[in-house]
PDB file of C-alpha atoms in Angstrom:
ATOM      1  CA  MET A   1       0.007  15.159  45.509  1.00 80.00           C
ATOM      2  CA  SER A   2      -3.732  14.912  45.987  1.00 88.00           C
ATOM      3  CA  ALA A   3      -5.293  11.753  47.363  1.00 86.00           C
ATOM      4  CA  ARG A   4      -7.240  11.301  44.137  1.00 88.00           C
ATOM      5  CA  ARG A   5      -4.100  11.499  41.994  1.00 92.00           C
ATOM      6  CA  ARG A   6      -2.215   9.142  44.307  1.00 93.00           C
ATOM      7  CA  ARG A   7      -5.072   6.636  44.303  1.00 93.00           C
ATOM      8  CA  LEU A   8      -5.250   6.837  40.520  1.00 95.00           C
ATOM      9  CA  GLY A   9      -1.552   5.949  40.419  1.00 95.00           C
ATOM     10  CA  VAL A  10      -2.148   3.044  42.802  1.00 96.00           C
ATOM     11  CA  THR A  11      -4.939   1.823  40.530  1.00 96.00           C
ATOM     12  CA  ALA A  12      -2.623   1.968  37.513  1.00 97.00           C
ATOM     13  CA  LEU A  13       0.042  -0.018  39.371  1.00 97.00           C
ATOM     14  CA  ALA A  14      -2.567  -2.564  40.479  1.00 97.00           C
ATOM     15  CA  VAL A  15      -3.575  -3.057  36.839  1.00 97.00           C
ATOM     16  CA  LEU A  16       0.064  -3.494  35.830  1.00 98.00           C
ATOM     17  CA  ALA A  17       0.866  -6.008  38.596  1.00 98.00           C
ATOM     18  CA  PRO A  18      -1.031  -9.055  37.225  1.00 98.00           C
ATOM     19  CA  VAL A  19       0.126  -8.257  33.709  1.00 98.00           C
ATOM     20  CA  LEU A  20       3.726  -8.562  34.932  1.00 98.00           C
ATOM     21  CA  VAL A  21       2.903 -11.928  36.512  1.00 97.00           C
ATOM     22  CA  TRP A  22       1.275 -13.028  33.242  1.00 97.00           C
ATOM     23  CA  LEU A  23       4.352 -11.884  31.278  1.00 97.00           C
ATOM     24  CA  ALA A  24       6.570 -13.985  33.518  1.00 97.00           C
ATOM     25  CA  ALA A  25       4.345 -17.068  33.324  1.00 96.00           C
ATOM     26  CA  ASP A  26       3.166 -17.125  29.720  1.00 94.00           C
ATOM     27  CA  PRO A  27       5.653 -15.533  27.316  1.00 93.00           C
ATOM     28  CA  LEU A  28       8.768 -15.803  29.488  1.00 95.00           C
ATOM     29  CA  LEU A  29       8.351 -19.255  31.061  1.00 94.00           C
ATOM     30  CA  GLY A  30       6.132 -20.581  28.284  1.00 93.00           C
ATOM     31  CA  HIS A  31       3.301 -21.753  30.520  1.00 94.00           C
ATOM     32  CA  ARG A  32      -0.042 -20.934  28.919  1.00 95.00           C
ATOM     33  CA  LEU A  33      -2.644 -20.021  31.533  1.00 95.00           C
ATOM     34  CA  ARG A  34      -5.739 -22.097  30.800  1.00 95.00           C
ATOM     35  CA  ILE A  35      -8.869 -23.114  32.628  1.00 94.00           C
ATOM     36  CA  THR A  36     -10.860 -26.015  31.226  1.00 93.00           C
ATOM     37  CA  ASP A  37     -14.512 -26.559  32.028  1.00 88.00           C
ATOM     38  CA  GLY A  38     -15.736 -29.639  30.232  1.00 83.00           C
ATOM     39  CA  GLU A  39     -15.477 -28.877  26.528  1.00 88.00           C
ATOM     40  CA  GLN A  40     -14.681 -25.173  26.919  1.00 93.00           C
ATOM     41  CA  THR A  41     -11.196 -23.823  27.467  1.00 93.00           C
ATOM     42  CA  LEU A  42     -10.513 -20.318  28.697  1.00 91.00           C
ATOM     43  CA  ASP A  43      -7.101 -18.876  27.872  1.00 93.00           C
ATOM     44  CA  ILE A  44      -6.142 -16.166  30.322  1.00 95.00           C
ATOM     45  CA  GLY A  45      -4.249 -13.361  28.653  1.00 96.00           C
ATOM     46  CA  ALA A  46      -2.865  -9.999  29.678  1.00 96.00           C
ATOM     47  CA  LEU A  47      -6.000  -8.035  28.752  1.00 97.00           C
ATOM     48  CA  PRO A  48      -8.459 -10.068  30.879  1.00 96.00           C
ATOM     49  CA  ALA A  49      -5.996  -9.977  33.788  1.00 97.00           C
ATOM     50  CA  ALA A  50      -5.699  -6.195  33.478  1.00 98.00           C
ATOM     51  CA  LEU A  51      -9.460  -5.694  33.186  1.00 98.00           C
ATOM     52  CA  VAL A  52     -10.217  -7.798  36.269  1.00 96.00           C
ATOM     53  CA  ALA A  53      -7.550  -5.895  38.205  1.00 97.00           C
ATOM     54  CA  LEU A  54      -9.024  -2.589  37.016  1.00 98.00           C
ATOM     55  CA  LEU A  55     -12.518  -3.596  38.141  1.00 97.00           C
ATOM     56  CA  ALA A  56     -11.215  -4.757  41.526  1.00 96.00           C
ATOM     57  CA  SER A  57      -9.217  -1.546  41.944  1.00 96.00           C
ATOM     58  CA  LEU A  58     -12.120   0.733  41.075  1.00 97.00           C
ATOM     59  CA  ALA A  59     -14.472  -1.240  43.328  1.00 96.00           C
ATOM     60  CA  GLY A  60     -12.016  -1.044  46.214  1.00 95.00           C
ATOM     61  CA  TRP A  61     -11.436   2.660  45.678  1.00 94.00           C
ATOM     62  CA  GLY A  62     -15.176   3.276  45.485  1.00 95.00           C
ATOM     63  CA  VAL A  63     -15.930   1.388  48.680  1.00 95.00           C
ATOM     64  CA  LEU A  64     -13.131   3.169  50.556  1.00 94.00           C
ATOM     65  CA  ALA A  65     -14.250   6.573  49.257  1.00 93.00           C
ATOM     66  CA  ALA A  66     -17.852   5.836  50.291  1.00 94.00           C
ATOM     67  CA  LEU A  67     -16.754   4.781  53.781  1.00 94.00           C
ATOM     68  CA  GLU A  68     -14.699   7.964  54.127  1.00 92.00           C
ATOM     69  CA  ARG A  69     -17.411  10.170  52.632  1.00 92.00           C
ATOM     70  CA  PHE A  70     -20.113   8.915  54.965  1.00 93.00           C
ATOM     71  CA  GLY A  71     -17.891   9.363  57.992  1.00 89.00           C
ATOM     72  CA  VAL A  72     -17.536   5.731  59.013  1.00 90.00           C
ATOM     73  CA  ARG A  73     -15.299   5.595  62.063  1.00 92.00           C
ATOM     74  CA  ARG A  74     -11.984   3.999  61.200  1.00 93.00           C
ATOM     75  CA  ALA A  75     -13.007   3.786  57.542  1.00 92.00           C
ATOM     76  CA  ARG A  76      -9.561   2.685  56.406  1.00 93.00           C
ATOM     77  CA  THR A  77      -9.395  -0.041  59.046  1.00 94.00           C
ATOM     78  CA  VAL A  78     -12.855  -1.310  58.096  1.00 94.00           C
ATOM     79  CA  TRP A  79     -11.901  -1.189  54.413  1.00 95.00           C
ATOM     80  CA  THR A  80      -8.628  -3.054  55.036  1.00 96.00           C
ATOM     81  CA  GLY A  81     -10.460  -5.841  56.855  1.00 96.00           C
ATOM     82  CA  ALA A  82     -12.961  -6.117  54.011  1.00 96.00           C
ATOM     83  CA  ALA A  83     -10.153  -6.110  51.436  1.00 97.00           C
ATOM     84  CA  VAL A  84      -8.383  -8.973  53.210  1.00 97.00           C
ATOM     85  CA  VAL A  85     -11.635 -10.956  53.307  1.00 98.00           C
ATOM     86  CA  VAL A  86     -12.183 -10.342  49.581  1.00 97.00           C
ATOM     87  CA  LEU A  87      -8.603 -11.444  48.886  1.00 97.00           C
ATOM     88  CA  ALA A  88      -9.135 -14.663  50.841  1.00 98.00           C
ATOM     89  CA  LEU A  89     -12.408 -15.335  49.012  1.00 97.00           C
ATOM     90  CA  SER A  90     -10.700 -14.739  45.665  1.00 96.00           C
ATOM     91  CA  PHE A  91      -8.677 -17.909  46.214  1.00 97.00           C
ATOM     92  CA  VAL A  92     -11.774 -20.126  46.472  1.00 96.00           C
ATOM     93  CA  PRO A  93     -12.165 -20.575  42.684  1.00 93.00           C
ATOM     94  CA  LEU A  94      -8.508 -21.612  42.503  1.00 95.00           C
ATOM     95  CA  THR A  95      -9.303 -24.755  44.491  1.00 94.00           C
ATOM     96  CA  GLY A  96     -11.580 -26.086  41.746  1.00 90.00           C
ATOM     97  CA  GLU A  97     -10.912 -28.440  38.883  1.00 90.00           C
ATOM     98  CA  GLY A  98      -9.871 -27.518  35.372  1.00 93.00           C
ATOM     99  CA  MET A  99      -6.440 -25.971  35.824  1.00 95.00           C
ATOM    100  CA  ASP A 100      -2.959 -27.284  36.320  1.00 94.00           C
ATOM    101  CA  GLY A 101      -0.623 -26.311  39.137  1.00 95.00           C
ATOM    102  CA  GLY A 102       1.209 -23.710  37.089  1.00 95.00           C
ATOM    103  CA  THR A 103      -1.983 -21.888  36.170  1.00 95.00           C
ATOM    104  CA  ARG A 104      -3.199 -22.108  39.763  1.00 96.00           C
ATOM    105  CA  ALA A 105       0.094 -20.659  41.041  1.00 96.00           C
ATOM    106  CA  ALA A 106       0.162 -17.867  38.450  1.00 97.00           C
ATOM    107  CA  LEU A 107      -3.431 -16.868  39.213  1.00 97.00           C
ATOM    108  CA  ALA A 108      -2.723 -16.897  42.954  1.00 97.00           C
ATOM    109  CA  LEU A 109       0.301 -14.666  42.356  1.00 98.00           C
ATOM    110  CA  MET A 110      -1.853 -12.314  40.287  1.00 98.00           C
ATOM    111  CA  HIS A 111      -4.351 -12.019  43.147  1.00 98.00           C
ATOM    112  CA  LEU A 112      -1.557 -11.411  45.648  1.00 98.00           C
ATOM    113  CA  ALA A 113       0.147  -8.863  43.376  1.00 98.00           C
ATOM    114  CA  VAL A 114      -3.018  -6.803  43.012  1.00 97.00           C
ATOM    115  CA  ALA A 115      -3.680  -6.962  46.764  1.00 97.00           C
ATOM    116  CA  ALA A 116      -0.071  -6.067  47.582  1.00 97.00           C
ATOM    117  CA  VAL A 117      -0.475  -2.855  45.608  1.00 97.00           C
ATOM    118  CA  LEU A 118      -4.077  -1.969  46.466  1.00 96.00           C
ATOM    119  CA  ILE A 119      -4.326  -2.639  50.176  1.00 96.00           C
ATOM    120  CA  PRO A 120      -1.418  -0.493  51.364  1.00 95.00           C
ATOM    121  CA  GLY A 121      -1.728   1.942  48.461  1.00 94.00           C
ATOM    122  CA  LEU A 122      -5.389   2.856  48.817  1.00 91.00           C
ATOM    123  CA  ARG A 123      -5.464   2.917  52.586  1.00 83.00           C
ATOM    124  CA  THR A 124      -2.660   5.478  52.807  1.00 77.00           C
ATOM    125  CA  GLY A 125      -3.881   9.026  53.267  1.00 62.00           C
ATOM    126  CA  SER A 126      -7.438  10.229  53.142  1.00 53.00           C
ATOM    127  CA  ALA A 127      -9.511  11.224  50.157  1.00 46.00           C
ATOM    128  CA  ILE A 128     -11.568  13.629  52.247  1.00 50.00           C
ATOM    129  CA  PRO A 129      -9.492  15.375  54.902  1.00 50.00           C
ATOM    130  CA  ALA A 130     -11.259  16.393  58.061  1.00 47.00           C
ATOM    131  CA  PRO A 131     -11.447  20.166  58.476  1.00 46.00           C
ATOM    132  CA  PRO A 132      -9.060  21.447  61.135  1.00 49.00           C
ATOM    133  CA  ALA A 133     -10.462  22.789  64.348  1.00 51.00           C
ATOM    134  CA  SER A 134     -10.484  26.573  64.500  1.00 55.00           C
ATOM    135  CA  GLY A 135      -7.019  27.927  65.287  1.00 53.00           C
ATOM    136  CA  GLU A 136      -5.254  24.559  65.218  1.00 52.00           C
ATOM    137  CA  ALA A 137      -2.196  23.939  63.107  1.00 53.00           C
ATOM    138  CA  ARG A 138      -2.809  21.985  59.936  1.00 51.00           C
ATOM    139  CA  THR A 139      -0.034  19.563  59.157  1.00 53.00           C
ATOM    140  CA  ALA A 140       1.103  18.877  55.635  1.00 53.00           C
ATOM    141  CA  PRO A 141       1.684  15.365  54.284  1.00 52.00           C
ATOM    142  CA  ALA A 142       4.963  13.633  55.076  1.00 54.00           C
ATOM    143  CA  GLY A 143       7.891  15.663  53.825  1.00 52.00           C
ATOM    144  CA  GLY A 144       5.906  18.916  53.851  1.00 52.00           C
ATOM    145  CA  SER A 145       5.848  21.687  56.392  1.00 50.00           C
ATOM    146  CA  ALA A 146       3.085  22.581  58.794  1.00 51.00           C
ATOM    147  CA  GLU A 147       1.229  25.805  58.247  1.00 50.00           C
ATOM    148  CA  ARG A 148      -0.931  27.799  60.557  1.00 50.00           C
ATOM    149  CA  VAL A 149      -4.574  28.126  59.569  1.00 50.00           C
ATOM    150  CA  PRO A 150      -5.634  31.680  60.415  1.00 53.00           C
ATOM    151  CA  ARG A 151      -8.773  32.224  62.414  1.00 55.00           C
ATOM    152  CA  GLY A 152     -11.388  34.347  60.734  1.00 54.00           C
ATOM    153  CA  ARG A 153     -12.149  37.747  62.223  1.00 51.00           C
ATOM    154  CA  GLY A 154     -15.610  39.155  62.557  1.00 46.00           C
TER     155      GLY A 154
END
């Protein structure tokens, strides 16, 4: 499976993850996720949760691809550190006023669910494999067999 196809699958799972948390909290447990700011109330549904997860997934994928494309040393390690920082910062709004404990917990679980899928899922493998050195064996992904890359003649 290509890195692009695998990362697309990871993105789809990351979009599904907060929707599953929402399904457990709202329809199943009957706790409506609401944030109140003065006179305005924001109901958090499955579609906004999925859209935010999609945007976060695409942004993460884009940043990782850019790091890999521009040859940043240890691109996946740099990206993982940045992803953990972004996850930590995503909890800051949850410390504010305007939501009850159940909403706060559900939103925190949504953030963790997306991160639990994205961070290990996107950092696995490489979108742009380094070309093998001339005459060296190229190894296939886990479960595959190694093949010899022939050296060109002439």
